[in-house]
Structure formats: structure tokens, C-alpha cells
CSV table of C-alpha atoms in Angstrom, one decimal:
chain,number,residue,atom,x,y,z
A,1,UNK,CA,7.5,34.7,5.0
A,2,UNK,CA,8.0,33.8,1.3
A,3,UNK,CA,6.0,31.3,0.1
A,4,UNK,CA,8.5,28.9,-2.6
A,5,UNK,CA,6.5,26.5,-4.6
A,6,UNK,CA,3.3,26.4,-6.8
A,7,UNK,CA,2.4,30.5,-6.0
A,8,UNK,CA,1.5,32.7,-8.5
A,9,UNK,CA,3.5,36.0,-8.1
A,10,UNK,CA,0.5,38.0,-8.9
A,11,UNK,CA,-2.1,36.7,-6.3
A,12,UNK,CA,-1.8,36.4,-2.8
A,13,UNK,CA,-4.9,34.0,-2.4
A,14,UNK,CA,-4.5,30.2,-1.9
A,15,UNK,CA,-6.2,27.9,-5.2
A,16,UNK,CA,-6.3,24.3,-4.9
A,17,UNK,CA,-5.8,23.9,-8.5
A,18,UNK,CA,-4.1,20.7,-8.7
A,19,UNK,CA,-3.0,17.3,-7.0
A,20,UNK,CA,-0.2,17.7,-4.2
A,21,UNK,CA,0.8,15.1,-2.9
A,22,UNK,CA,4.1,15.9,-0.9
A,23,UNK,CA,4.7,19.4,1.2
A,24,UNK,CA,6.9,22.0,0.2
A,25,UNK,CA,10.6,22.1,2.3
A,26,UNK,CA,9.4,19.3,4.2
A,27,UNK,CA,13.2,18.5,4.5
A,28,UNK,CA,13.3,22.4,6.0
A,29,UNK,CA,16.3,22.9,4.0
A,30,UNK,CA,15.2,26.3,2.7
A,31,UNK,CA,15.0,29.8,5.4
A,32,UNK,CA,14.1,33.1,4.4
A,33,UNK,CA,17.3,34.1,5.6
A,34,UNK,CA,19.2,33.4,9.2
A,35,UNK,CA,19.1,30.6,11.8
A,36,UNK,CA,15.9,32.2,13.4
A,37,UNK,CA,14.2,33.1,10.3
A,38,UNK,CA,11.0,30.9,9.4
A,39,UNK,CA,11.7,27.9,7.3
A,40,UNK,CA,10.2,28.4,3.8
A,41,UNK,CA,6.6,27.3,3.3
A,42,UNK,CA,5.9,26.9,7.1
A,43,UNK,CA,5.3,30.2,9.7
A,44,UNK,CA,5.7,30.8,13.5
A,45,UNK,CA,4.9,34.1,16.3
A,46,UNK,CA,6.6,36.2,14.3
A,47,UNK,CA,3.7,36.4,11.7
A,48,UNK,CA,1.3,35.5,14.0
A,49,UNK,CA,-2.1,37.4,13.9
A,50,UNK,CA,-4.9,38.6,16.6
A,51,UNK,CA,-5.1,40.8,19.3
A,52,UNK,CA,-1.8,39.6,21.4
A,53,UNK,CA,0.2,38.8,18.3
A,54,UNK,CA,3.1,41.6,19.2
A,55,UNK,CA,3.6,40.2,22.5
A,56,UNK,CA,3.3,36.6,20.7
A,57,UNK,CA,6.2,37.6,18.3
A,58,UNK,CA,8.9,36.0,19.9
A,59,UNK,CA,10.2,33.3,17.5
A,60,UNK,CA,10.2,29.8,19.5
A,61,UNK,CA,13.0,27.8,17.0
A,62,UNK,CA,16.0,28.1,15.2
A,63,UNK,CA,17.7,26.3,12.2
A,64,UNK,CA,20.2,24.0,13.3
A,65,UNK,CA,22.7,21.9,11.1
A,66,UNK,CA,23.2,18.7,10.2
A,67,UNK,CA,20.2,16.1,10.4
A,68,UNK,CA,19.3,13.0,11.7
A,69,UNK,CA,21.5,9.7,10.8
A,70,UNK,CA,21.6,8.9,7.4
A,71,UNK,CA,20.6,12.0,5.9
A,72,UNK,CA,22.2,14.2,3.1
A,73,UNK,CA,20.2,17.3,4.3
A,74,UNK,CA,21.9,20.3,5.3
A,75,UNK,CA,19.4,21.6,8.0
A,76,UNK,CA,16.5,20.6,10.6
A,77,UNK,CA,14.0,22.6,12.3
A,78,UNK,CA,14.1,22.4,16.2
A,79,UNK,CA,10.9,24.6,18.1
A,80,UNK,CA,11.3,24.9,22.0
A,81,UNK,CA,8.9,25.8,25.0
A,82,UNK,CA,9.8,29.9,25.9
A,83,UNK,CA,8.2,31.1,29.7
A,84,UNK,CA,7.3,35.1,29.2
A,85,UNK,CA,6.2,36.4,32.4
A,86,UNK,CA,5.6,33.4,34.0
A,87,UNK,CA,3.6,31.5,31.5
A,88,UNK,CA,4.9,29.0,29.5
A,89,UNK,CA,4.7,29.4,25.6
A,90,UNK,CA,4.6,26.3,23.4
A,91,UNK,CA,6.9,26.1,20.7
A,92,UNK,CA,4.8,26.5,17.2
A,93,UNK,CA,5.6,25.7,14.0
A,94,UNK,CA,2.5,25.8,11.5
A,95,UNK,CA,1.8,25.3,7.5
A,96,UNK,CA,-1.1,28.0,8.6
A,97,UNK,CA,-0.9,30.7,10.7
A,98,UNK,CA,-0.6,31.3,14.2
A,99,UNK,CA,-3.6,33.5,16.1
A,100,UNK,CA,-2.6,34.7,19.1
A,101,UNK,CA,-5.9,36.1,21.1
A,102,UNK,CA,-5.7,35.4,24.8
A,103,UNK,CA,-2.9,35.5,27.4
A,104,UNK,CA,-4.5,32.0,28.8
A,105,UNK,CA,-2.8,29.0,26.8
A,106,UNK,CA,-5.8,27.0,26.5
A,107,UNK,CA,-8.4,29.9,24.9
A,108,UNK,CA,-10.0,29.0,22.4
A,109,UNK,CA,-8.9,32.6,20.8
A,110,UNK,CA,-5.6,30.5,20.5
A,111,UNK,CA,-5.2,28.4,17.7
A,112,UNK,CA,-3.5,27.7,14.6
A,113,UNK,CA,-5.6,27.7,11.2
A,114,UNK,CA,-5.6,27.6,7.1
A,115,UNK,CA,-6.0,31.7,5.8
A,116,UNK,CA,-7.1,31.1,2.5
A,117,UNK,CA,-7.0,34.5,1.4
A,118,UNK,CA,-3.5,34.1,2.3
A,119,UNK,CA,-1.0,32.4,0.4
A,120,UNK,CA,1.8,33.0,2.8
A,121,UNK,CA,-0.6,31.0,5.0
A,122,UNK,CA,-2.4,28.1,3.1
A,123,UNK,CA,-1.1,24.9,2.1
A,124,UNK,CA,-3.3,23.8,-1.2
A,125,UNK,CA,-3.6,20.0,-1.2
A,126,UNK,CA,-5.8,17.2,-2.9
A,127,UNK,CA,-4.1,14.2,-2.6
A,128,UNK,CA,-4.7,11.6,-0.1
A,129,UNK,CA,-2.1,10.4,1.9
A,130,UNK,CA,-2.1,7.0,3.9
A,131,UNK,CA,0.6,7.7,6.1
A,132,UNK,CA,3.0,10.6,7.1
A,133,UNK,CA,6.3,9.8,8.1
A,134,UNK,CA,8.5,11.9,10.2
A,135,UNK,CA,11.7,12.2,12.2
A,136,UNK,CA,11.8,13.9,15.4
A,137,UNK,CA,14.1,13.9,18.7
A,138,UNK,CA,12.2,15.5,21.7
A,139,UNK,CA,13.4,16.5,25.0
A,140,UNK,CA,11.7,17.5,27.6
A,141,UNK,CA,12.0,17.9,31.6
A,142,UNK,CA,9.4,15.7,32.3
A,143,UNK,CA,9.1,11.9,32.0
A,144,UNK,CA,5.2,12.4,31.6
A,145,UNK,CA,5.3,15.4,28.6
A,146,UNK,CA,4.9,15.0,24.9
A,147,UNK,CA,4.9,16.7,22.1
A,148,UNK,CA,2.4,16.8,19.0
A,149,UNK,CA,2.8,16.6,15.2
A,150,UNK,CA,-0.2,16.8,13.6
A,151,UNK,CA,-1.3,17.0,9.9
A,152,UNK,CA,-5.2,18.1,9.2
A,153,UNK,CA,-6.6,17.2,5.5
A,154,UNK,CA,-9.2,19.6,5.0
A,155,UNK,CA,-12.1,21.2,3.0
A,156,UNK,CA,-12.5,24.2,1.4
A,157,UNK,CA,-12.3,26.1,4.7
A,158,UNK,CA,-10.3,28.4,7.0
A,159,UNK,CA,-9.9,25.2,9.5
A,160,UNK,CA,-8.6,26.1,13.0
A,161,UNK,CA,-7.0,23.3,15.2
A,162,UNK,CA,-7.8,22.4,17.7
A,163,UNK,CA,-10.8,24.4,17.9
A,164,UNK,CA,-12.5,22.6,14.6
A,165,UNK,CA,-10.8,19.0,14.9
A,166,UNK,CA,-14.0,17.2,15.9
A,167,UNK,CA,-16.3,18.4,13.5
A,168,UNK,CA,-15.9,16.1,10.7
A,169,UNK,CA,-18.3,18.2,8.1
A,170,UNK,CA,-14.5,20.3,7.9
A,171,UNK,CA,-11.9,17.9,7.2
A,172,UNK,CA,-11.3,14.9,5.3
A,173,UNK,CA,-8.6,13.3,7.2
A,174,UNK,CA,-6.0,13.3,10.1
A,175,UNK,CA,-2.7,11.7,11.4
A,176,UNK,CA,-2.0,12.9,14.4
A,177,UNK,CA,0.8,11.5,16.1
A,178,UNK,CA,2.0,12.3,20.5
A,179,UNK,CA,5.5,12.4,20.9
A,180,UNK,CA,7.3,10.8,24.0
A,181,UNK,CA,10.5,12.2,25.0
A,182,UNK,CA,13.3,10.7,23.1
A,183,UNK,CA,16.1,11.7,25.5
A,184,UNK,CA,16.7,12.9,29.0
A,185,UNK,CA,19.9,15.3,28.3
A,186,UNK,CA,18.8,18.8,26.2
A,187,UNK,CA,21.9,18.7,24.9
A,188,UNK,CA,22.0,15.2,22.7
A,189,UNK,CA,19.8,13.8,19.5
A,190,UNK,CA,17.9,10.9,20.1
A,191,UNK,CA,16.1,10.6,16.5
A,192,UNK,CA,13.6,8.2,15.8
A,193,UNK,CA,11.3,7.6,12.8
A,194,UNK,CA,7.3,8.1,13.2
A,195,UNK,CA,5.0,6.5,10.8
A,196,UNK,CA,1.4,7.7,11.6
A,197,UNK,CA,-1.2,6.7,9.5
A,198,UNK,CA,-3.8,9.4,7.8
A,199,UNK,CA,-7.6,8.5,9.6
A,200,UNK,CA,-10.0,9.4,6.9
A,201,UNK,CA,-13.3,9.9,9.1
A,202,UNK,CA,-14.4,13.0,7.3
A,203,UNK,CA,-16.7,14.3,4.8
A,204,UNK,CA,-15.3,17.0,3.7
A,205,UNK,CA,-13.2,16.8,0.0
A,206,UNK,CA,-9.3,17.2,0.3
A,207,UNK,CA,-8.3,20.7,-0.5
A,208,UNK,CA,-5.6,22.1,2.2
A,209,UNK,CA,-3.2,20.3,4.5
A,210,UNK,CA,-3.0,22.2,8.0
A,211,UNK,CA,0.6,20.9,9.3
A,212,UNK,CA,1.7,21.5,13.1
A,213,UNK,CA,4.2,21.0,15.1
A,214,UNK,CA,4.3,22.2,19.5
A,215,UNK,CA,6.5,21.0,22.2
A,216,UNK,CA,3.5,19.8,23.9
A,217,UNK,CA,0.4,18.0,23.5
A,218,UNK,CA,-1.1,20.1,26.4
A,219,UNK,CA,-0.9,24.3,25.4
A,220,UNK,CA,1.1,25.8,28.1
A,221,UNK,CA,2.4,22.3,29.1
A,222,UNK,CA,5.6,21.1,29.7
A,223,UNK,CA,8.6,22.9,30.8
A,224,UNK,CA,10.8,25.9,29.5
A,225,UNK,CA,13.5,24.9,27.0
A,226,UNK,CA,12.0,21.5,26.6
A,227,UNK,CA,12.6,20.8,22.5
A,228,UNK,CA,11.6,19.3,19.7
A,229,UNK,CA,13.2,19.0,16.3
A,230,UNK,CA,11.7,17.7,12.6
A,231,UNK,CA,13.2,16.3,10.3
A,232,UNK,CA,12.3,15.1,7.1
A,233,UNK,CA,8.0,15.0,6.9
A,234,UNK,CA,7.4,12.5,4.1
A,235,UNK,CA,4.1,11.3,2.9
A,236,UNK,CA,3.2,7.7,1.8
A,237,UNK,CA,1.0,6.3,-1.0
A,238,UNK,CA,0.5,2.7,-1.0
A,239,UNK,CA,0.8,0.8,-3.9
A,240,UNK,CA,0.8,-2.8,-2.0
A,241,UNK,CA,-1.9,-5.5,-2.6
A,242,UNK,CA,-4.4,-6.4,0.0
A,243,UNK,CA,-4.8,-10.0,-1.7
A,244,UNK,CA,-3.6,-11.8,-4.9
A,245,UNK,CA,-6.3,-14.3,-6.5
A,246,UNK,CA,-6.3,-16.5,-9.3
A,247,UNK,CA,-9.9,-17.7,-10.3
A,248,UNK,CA,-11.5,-15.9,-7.2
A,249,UNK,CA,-9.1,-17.8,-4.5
A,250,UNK,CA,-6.2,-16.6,-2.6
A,251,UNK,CA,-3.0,-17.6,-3.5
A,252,UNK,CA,-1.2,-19.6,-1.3
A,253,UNK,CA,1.1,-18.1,1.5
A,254,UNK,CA,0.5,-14.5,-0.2
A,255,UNK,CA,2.1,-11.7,2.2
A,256,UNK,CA,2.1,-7.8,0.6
A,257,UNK,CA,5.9,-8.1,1.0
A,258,UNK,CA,6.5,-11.1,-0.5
A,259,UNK,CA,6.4,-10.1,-4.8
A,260,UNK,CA,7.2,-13.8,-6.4
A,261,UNK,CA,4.9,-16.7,-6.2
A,262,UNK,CA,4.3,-19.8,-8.3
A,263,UNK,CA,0.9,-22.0,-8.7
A,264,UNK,CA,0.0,-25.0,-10.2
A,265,UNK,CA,-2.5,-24.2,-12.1
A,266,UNK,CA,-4.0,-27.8,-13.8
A,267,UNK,CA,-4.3,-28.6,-17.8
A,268,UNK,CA,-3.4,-26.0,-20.3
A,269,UNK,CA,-7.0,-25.1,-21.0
A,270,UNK,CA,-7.2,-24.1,-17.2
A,271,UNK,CA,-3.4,-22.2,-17.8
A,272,UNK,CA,-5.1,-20.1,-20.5
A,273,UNK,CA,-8.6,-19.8,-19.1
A,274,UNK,CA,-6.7,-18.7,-15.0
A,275,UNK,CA,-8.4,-15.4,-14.0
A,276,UNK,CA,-5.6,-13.4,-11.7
A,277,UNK,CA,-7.0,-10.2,-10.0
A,278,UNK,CA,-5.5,-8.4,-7.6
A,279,UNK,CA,-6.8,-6.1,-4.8
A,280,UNK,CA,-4.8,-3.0,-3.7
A,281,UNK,CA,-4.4,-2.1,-0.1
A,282,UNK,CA,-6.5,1.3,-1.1
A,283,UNK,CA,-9.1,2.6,-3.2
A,284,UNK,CA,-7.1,5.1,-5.1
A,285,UNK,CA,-4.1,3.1,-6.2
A,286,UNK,CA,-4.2,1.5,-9.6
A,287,UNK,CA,-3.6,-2.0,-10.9
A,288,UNK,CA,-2.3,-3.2,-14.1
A,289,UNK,CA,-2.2,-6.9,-15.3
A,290,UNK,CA,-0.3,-8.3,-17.7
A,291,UNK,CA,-0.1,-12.1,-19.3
A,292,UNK,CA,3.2,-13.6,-20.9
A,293,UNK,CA,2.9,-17.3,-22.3
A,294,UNK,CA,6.5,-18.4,-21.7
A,295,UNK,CA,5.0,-21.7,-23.3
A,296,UNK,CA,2.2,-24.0,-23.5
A,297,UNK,CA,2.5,-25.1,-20.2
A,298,UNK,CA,3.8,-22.1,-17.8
A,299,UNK,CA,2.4,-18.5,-17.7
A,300,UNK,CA,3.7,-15.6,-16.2
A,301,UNK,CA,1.7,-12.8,-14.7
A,302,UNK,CA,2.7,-9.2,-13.5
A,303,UNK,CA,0.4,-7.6,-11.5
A,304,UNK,CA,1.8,-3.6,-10.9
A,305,UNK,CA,0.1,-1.2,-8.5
A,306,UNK,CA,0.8,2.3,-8.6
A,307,UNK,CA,-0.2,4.2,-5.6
A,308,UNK,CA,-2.3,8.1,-6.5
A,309,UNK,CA,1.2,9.9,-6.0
A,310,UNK,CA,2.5,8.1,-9.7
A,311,UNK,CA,5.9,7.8,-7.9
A,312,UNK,CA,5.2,4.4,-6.0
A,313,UNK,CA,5.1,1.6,-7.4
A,314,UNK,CA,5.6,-2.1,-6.4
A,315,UNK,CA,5.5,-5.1,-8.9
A,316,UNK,CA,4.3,-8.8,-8.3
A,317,UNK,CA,4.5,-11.9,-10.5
A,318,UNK,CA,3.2,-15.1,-10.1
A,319,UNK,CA,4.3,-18.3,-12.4
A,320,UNK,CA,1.3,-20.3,-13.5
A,321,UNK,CA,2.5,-24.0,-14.5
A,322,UNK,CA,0.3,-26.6,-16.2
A,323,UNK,CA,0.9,-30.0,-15.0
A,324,UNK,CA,-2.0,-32.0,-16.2
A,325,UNK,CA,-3.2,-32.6,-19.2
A,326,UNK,CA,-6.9,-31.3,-20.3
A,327,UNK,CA,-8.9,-33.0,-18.3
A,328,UNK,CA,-11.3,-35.2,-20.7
A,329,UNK,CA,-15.1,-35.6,-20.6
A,330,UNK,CA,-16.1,-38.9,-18.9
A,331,UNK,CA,-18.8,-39.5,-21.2
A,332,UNK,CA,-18.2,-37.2,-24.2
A,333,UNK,CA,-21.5,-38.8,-26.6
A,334,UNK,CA,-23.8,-39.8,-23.5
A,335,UNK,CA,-26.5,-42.0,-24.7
A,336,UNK,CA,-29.9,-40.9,-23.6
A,337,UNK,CA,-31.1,-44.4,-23.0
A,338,UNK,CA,-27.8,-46.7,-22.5
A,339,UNK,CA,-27.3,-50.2,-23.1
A,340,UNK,CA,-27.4,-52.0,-19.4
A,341,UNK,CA,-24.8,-54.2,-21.3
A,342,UNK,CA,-21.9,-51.4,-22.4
A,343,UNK,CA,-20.2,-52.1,-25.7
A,344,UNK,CA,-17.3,-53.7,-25.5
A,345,UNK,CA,-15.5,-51.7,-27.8
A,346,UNK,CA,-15.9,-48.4,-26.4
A,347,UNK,CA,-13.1,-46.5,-26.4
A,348,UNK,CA,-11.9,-47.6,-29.6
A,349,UNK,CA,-10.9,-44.7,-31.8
A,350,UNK,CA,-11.5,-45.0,-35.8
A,351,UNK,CA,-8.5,-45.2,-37.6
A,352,UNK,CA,-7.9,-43.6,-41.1
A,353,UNK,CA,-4.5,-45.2,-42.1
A,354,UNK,CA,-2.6,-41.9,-40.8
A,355,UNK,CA,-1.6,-42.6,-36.8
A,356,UNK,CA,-1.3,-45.5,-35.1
A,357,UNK,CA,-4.9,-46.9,-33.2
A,358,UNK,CA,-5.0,-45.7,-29.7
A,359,UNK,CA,-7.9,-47.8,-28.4
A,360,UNK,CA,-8.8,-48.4,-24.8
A,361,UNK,CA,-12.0,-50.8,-23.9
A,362,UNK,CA,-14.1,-51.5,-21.7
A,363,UNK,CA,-14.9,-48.1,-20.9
A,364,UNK,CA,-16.2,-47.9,-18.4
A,365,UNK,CA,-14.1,-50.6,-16.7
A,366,UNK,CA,-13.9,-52.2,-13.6
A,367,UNK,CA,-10.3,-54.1,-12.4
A,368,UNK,CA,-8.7,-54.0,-15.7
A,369,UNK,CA,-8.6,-52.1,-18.7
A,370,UNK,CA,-6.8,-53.2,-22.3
A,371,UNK,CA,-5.3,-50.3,-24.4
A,372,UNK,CA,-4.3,-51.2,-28.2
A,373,UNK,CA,-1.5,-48.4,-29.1
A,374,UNK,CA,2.0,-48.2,-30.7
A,375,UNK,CA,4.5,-46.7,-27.7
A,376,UNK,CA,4.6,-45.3,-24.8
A,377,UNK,CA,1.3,-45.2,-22.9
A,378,UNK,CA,1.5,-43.7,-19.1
A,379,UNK,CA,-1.9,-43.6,-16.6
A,380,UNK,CA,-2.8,-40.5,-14.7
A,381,UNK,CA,-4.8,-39.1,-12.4
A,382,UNK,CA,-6.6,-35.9,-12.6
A,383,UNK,CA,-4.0,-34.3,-10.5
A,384,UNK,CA,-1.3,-34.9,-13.1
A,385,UNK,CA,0.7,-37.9,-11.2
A,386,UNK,CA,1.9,-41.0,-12.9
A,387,UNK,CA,0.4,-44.2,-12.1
A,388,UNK,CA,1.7,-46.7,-14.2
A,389,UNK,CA,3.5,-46.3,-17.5
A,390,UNK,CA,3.9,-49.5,-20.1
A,391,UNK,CA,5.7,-49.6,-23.6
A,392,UNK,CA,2.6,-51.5,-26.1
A,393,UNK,CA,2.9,-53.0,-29.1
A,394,UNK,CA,-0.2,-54.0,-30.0
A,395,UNK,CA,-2.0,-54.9,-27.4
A,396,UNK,CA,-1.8,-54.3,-23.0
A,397,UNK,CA,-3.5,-54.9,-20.1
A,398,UNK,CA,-3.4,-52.1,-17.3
A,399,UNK,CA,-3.8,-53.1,-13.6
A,400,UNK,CA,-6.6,-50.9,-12.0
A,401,UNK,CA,-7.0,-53.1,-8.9
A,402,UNK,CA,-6.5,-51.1,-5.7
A,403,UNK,CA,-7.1,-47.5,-7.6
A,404,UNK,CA,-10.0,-45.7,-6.3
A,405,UNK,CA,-13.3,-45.0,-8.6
A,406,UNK,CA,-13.2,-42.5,-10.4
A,407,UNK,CA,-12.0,-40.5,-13.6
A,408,UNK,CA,-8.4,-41.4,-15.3
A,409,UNK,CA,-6.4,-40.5,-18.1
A,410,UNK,CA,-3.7,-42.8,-20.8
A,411,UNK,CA,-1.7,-40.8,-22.8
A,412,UNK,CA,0.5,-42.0,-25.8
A,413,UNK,CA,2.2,-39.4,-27.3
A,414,UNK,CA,-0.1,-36.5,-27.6
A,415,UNK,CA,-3.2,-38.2,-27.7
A,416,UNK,CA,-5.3,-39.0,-24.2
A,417,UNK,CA,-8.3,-41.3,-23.4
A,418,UNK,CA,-10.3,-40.5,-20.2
A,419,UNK,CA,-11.5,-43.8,-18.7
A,420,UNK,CA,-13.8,-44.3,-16.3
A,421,UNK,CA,-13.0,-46.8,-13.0
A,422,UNK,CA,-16.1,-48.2,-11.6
């Protein structure tokens, strides 16, 4: 077995020295040599170990050619079920190493497991994958048999599956996935695409992944010859969003798939002051904001998340648009102990000679209000619609009769009056 990637020729021990975050010849692409060689990186019985390893040496698999649909690989792995003597012998296919210690299929002297001390044998990895993805087509005799891929995140530890696999002091997380038969006929492909996410119930802290692969579930299950072939074992990082918020709220109709959205956002004080945070689907991806002021009245924001492998990224913007205008202060100089009997000429603005007046009075006002301006003057409500728009020269009278109370806003040109409707 020759171990391909990340060894040091001088040492035969495994170090966890830094992040991996996909396995080597996960593709199996590269052999050691012929069709029933071991694929690179991974081992089988013929470098099993313990005290029935020579009769355990029979190799289960083969290299076969060709791939599932849509692949430009060269090669898959297929492992099959062998009966010696009677008893039925699992197809195996481990990142670890096979022990082979009882004749009984179920002992617990029959496991597969990390040999640190190892490197042909140990698959150093700290990163944290949220799902693995794999291709497989399985057949098998029975209706009722399946197979088993299985990938074991673990500590710092010679793990042994199944043996170790529920104590959770040993391994930081699993996705294990069963495997129904894919097709009734040995001699045709049926391939199809698992996506099993990682459960991270342990407490240990990632250092080695512990990959298998068996023709059944069950040790000593199934039926000779039954088969199963890999293809293509992929982990995934996320780098979606959980949620996208402006000022603490969600954003409207926001799905982790969808990556444009647009928001009305109010004034162009509220455009500048909008707080847009977003929350990635996991803890370890990374989130990046960034503002562009396309003008005073429409923002753009990119929010990127980059999952922990650095390689996956998705992007999402959302268009903030101001459609009010500031919203004014109902009462900007409020008088401490008012007049029962308001000024009529509130709302008038002093004039210096250098703009046209822009006066509005009585403020607050009741079914009518009079603006004195030169132009265009147009009423709104908070939420930025048009009410009523009149050309004045001079002097006008705006209709207020059948609006509700509350706060409004005239605009000529680019200066505003909030009035008050009682």
C-alpha cells in the first residue's frame, strides 16, 4: 500500500499537522498497480492485521473502468461479498486498516480502525465537513440487504468501528449512510448520488477521518457476489445563509437559494443608517459585507460567505432603495408650556433674500392647510406616496379633509415641511 499525498518519506507515523478538508483518491483513480491492487490512500484483506489476517487476505474488489454518468474519471472501485468455507465475507474497503481476529463475522476482534503509528493506515484530518457526497450502485440478491458507507471524524485516537462508534468521548462526528440495492441484475449500473450529512454529536476534536465502505450493513450479511461500487466521495462545506436581515428583521421572501433581493428601505437617512447582517448556515463559514452607494437614494449590498474549505463560496446582494424623504420632526422646537391658542404663523420659514419662502401655516392644522411657495409643491405620506401635488404662486390652499391624523410632508424642490393633521 503506498500512501500518495501529504506523507513525509522519512516517517511512517500519521501527524495531523494541518487542515484537510477533502480525501485523497477519493475519485479512486490512482492503484498501486493492477485491477486488484488497493486503490491509493485506501486498504483492504490484503493488508489486513490480527491473528486470522492470512486467511483474511483474499482481496474482495477490483478496479473497474469507466464511471458513473457524467464523469471524466477513468476508474471506480467496486468491493463484493466472497463465501470462504461456508461463511460469507463482507466486501471491505477502509481509509484504516482491516483486523481480522475471529472466524465469527460479528466478533468484536473484527473491526476496521485508524493505526496512527501507521501512515499506510491513518487518514490525518481537521476540517469539518457538513455533508459527504457519494456515488454508489449496489446489487445484491436480496430485496431486504444493504450496504454501508460510513465516514468517522475522530480524535486523536486509534478509533475502531463499530466497536468505538457509540462512545462519543472518541469522535467528533459521523455520516453514516445504508445503502438499498440499486439494481436487481449483477450485471448492470444503476448509479445514484448520496448526500449524507456529517452528525457532530461528539466531543472529541477533529484529527483523523476513518472512511468505510462493506457490501452489507450486517457483517456476514447478505449474499456471495452481491456488489457495491464508489464513485467519486466528495465533501461539502456550506457557505449558504441561514437568514438575511436588514436592521434585525428578515428580509422578505429570503430562501438560501435565491442570491438577489431588493427592499425598500424609507428616507435616505434610513438608506445610510440600514444595518444588513447575515447569518451563515454554520458556525465555521465566514461572512463578508460590503456597501456600494450607487446614489443617494439606492444602495447595494454584497453579503459573501465562504465555507472553512476556502473553495466555496456563494454571493448575495440585496438593493436597498429610498423612497421617502427624511422623515421630519413633528415638533422640532417643542414649547415646554404651549400656547392653548397655536400661532398662526407657524410653519413659516424666515427668509434672507436668497430662496423663495416656503411657508406652511397653521401647523398643526385641522381640514386645511395654506402653503406660501414659488413651484411645485406635492403632499406625502410617511410611506413616500403622493397625495396631492399643486403648482403655487404665491399663495395655496391644500385639502386635508378625509386624510387620516397624523404626520405629513410638502415638498418644493428640495426643501420639506412636516405638518401635523389633527
Amino acid at each position: 500500500m503506498k500512501k500518495t499525498l501529504l506523507l513525509l518519506a522519512a516517517t511512517l507515523a500519521c501527524a495531523a499537522v494541518s487542515a484537510q478538508y477533502q480525501l485523497p483518491n477519493g475519485g479512486f483513480e490512482e492503484w498501486d498497480g493492477n485491477a486488484t491492487s488497493e486503490p491509493a490512500s485506501w486498504n483492504t484483506f490484503s493488508s489486513s492485521d490480527g491473528s486470522l489476517a492470512s486467511l483474511a487476505s483474499s482481496n474482495h474488489h477490483y478496479r473497474r473502468n469507466g464511471g458513473r454518468p457524467g464523469t471524466d474519471g477513468s476508474f471506480y472501485l467496486t468491493i463484493y461479498t466472497q463465501s470462504i468455507f461456508g461463511i460469507k465475507a463482507n466486501g471491505n474497503m477502509t481509509t484504516g486498516r482491516i483486523h481480522a481476529g475471529a472466524m465469527q463475522a460479528a466478533s468484536s476482534e473484527n473491526y476496521n480502525y485508524t493505526q496512527r503509528s501507521n501512515a499506510n493506515h491513518c487518514q490525518p484530518f481537521t476540517g469539518t465537513p457538513d455533508s459527504m457526497y457519494v456515488w454508489v450502485s449496489y446489487y445484491a440478491a436480496s430485496a431486504n440487504s444493504q450496504a454501508q458507507v460510513s465516514a468517522i471524524l475522530h480524535g486523536d485516537n486509534d478509533f475502531k468501528a463499530p466497536n468505538q462508534e457509540g462512545d462519543a468521548s472518541l469522535y467528533c462526528g459521523k455520516a453514516q449512510a445504508a445503502v438499498s440495492r440499486t439494481t436487481t441484475s449483477a450485471s448492470s449500473m444503476q448509479w445514484q448520488q448520496l448526500k449524507v450529512p456529517f452528525v457532530y454529536d461528539g466531543t472529541a476534536s477533529a484529527s483523523y477521518m476513518l472512511v468505510n465502505l462493506t457490501t452489507n450493513i450486517t457483517p456476514g450479511g447478505g449474499d456471495a457476489n452481491d456488489s457495491l461500487s464508489v464513485d467519486d466521495i466528495e465533501f461539502i462545506y456550506s457557505s449558504w445563509l441561514d437568514s438575511l436581515l436588514v436592521n434585525g428583521q428578515p428580509v422578505d421572501g429570503f430562501s438560501k437559494t435565491v442570491f438577489a433581493y431588493s427592499m425598500a428601505i424609507g428616507d435616505t437617512a434610513a438608506l445610510h443608517a440600514a444595518a444588513v447582517t447575515g447569518m451563515p448556515e454554520t458556525g465555521d463559514a465566514t461572512v463578508d459585507i460590503a456597501r456600494a452607494y450607487i446614489n443617494d437614494s439606492t444602495a447595494t449590498v454584497t453579503v459573501t460567505v465562504t465555507a472553512e474549505d476556502g473553495v466555496s463560496v456563494h454571493t448575495y446582494t440585496i438593493t436597498l432603495n429610498a423612497t421617502m424623504p427624511p422623515a421630519p420632526d413633528p415638533d422640532p422646537d417643542p414649547d415646554p408650556d404651549p400656547d392653548p391658542d397655536p400661532d398662526p404663523n407657524v410653519g413659516i420659514e424666515e427668509n434672507d433674500g436668497t430662496e423663495p419662502v416656503f411657508a406652511v401655516y397653521p401647523n398643526p392644522a385641522v381640514d386645511k392647510v395654506s402653503v406660501t411657495a414659488e413651484g411645485t409643491v406635492t403632499l406625502h405620506d410617511l410611506g413616500g406616496r403622493t397625495l396631492a401635488t399643486r403648482t403655487v404662486r404665491g399663495t395655496a390652499v391644500f385639502d386635508l379633509t378625509g386624510l387620516p391624523a397624523g404626520t405629513y410632508v410638502l415638498r418644493c424642490g428640495n426643501r420639506a415641511q412636516g405638518i401635523v393633521k389633527q
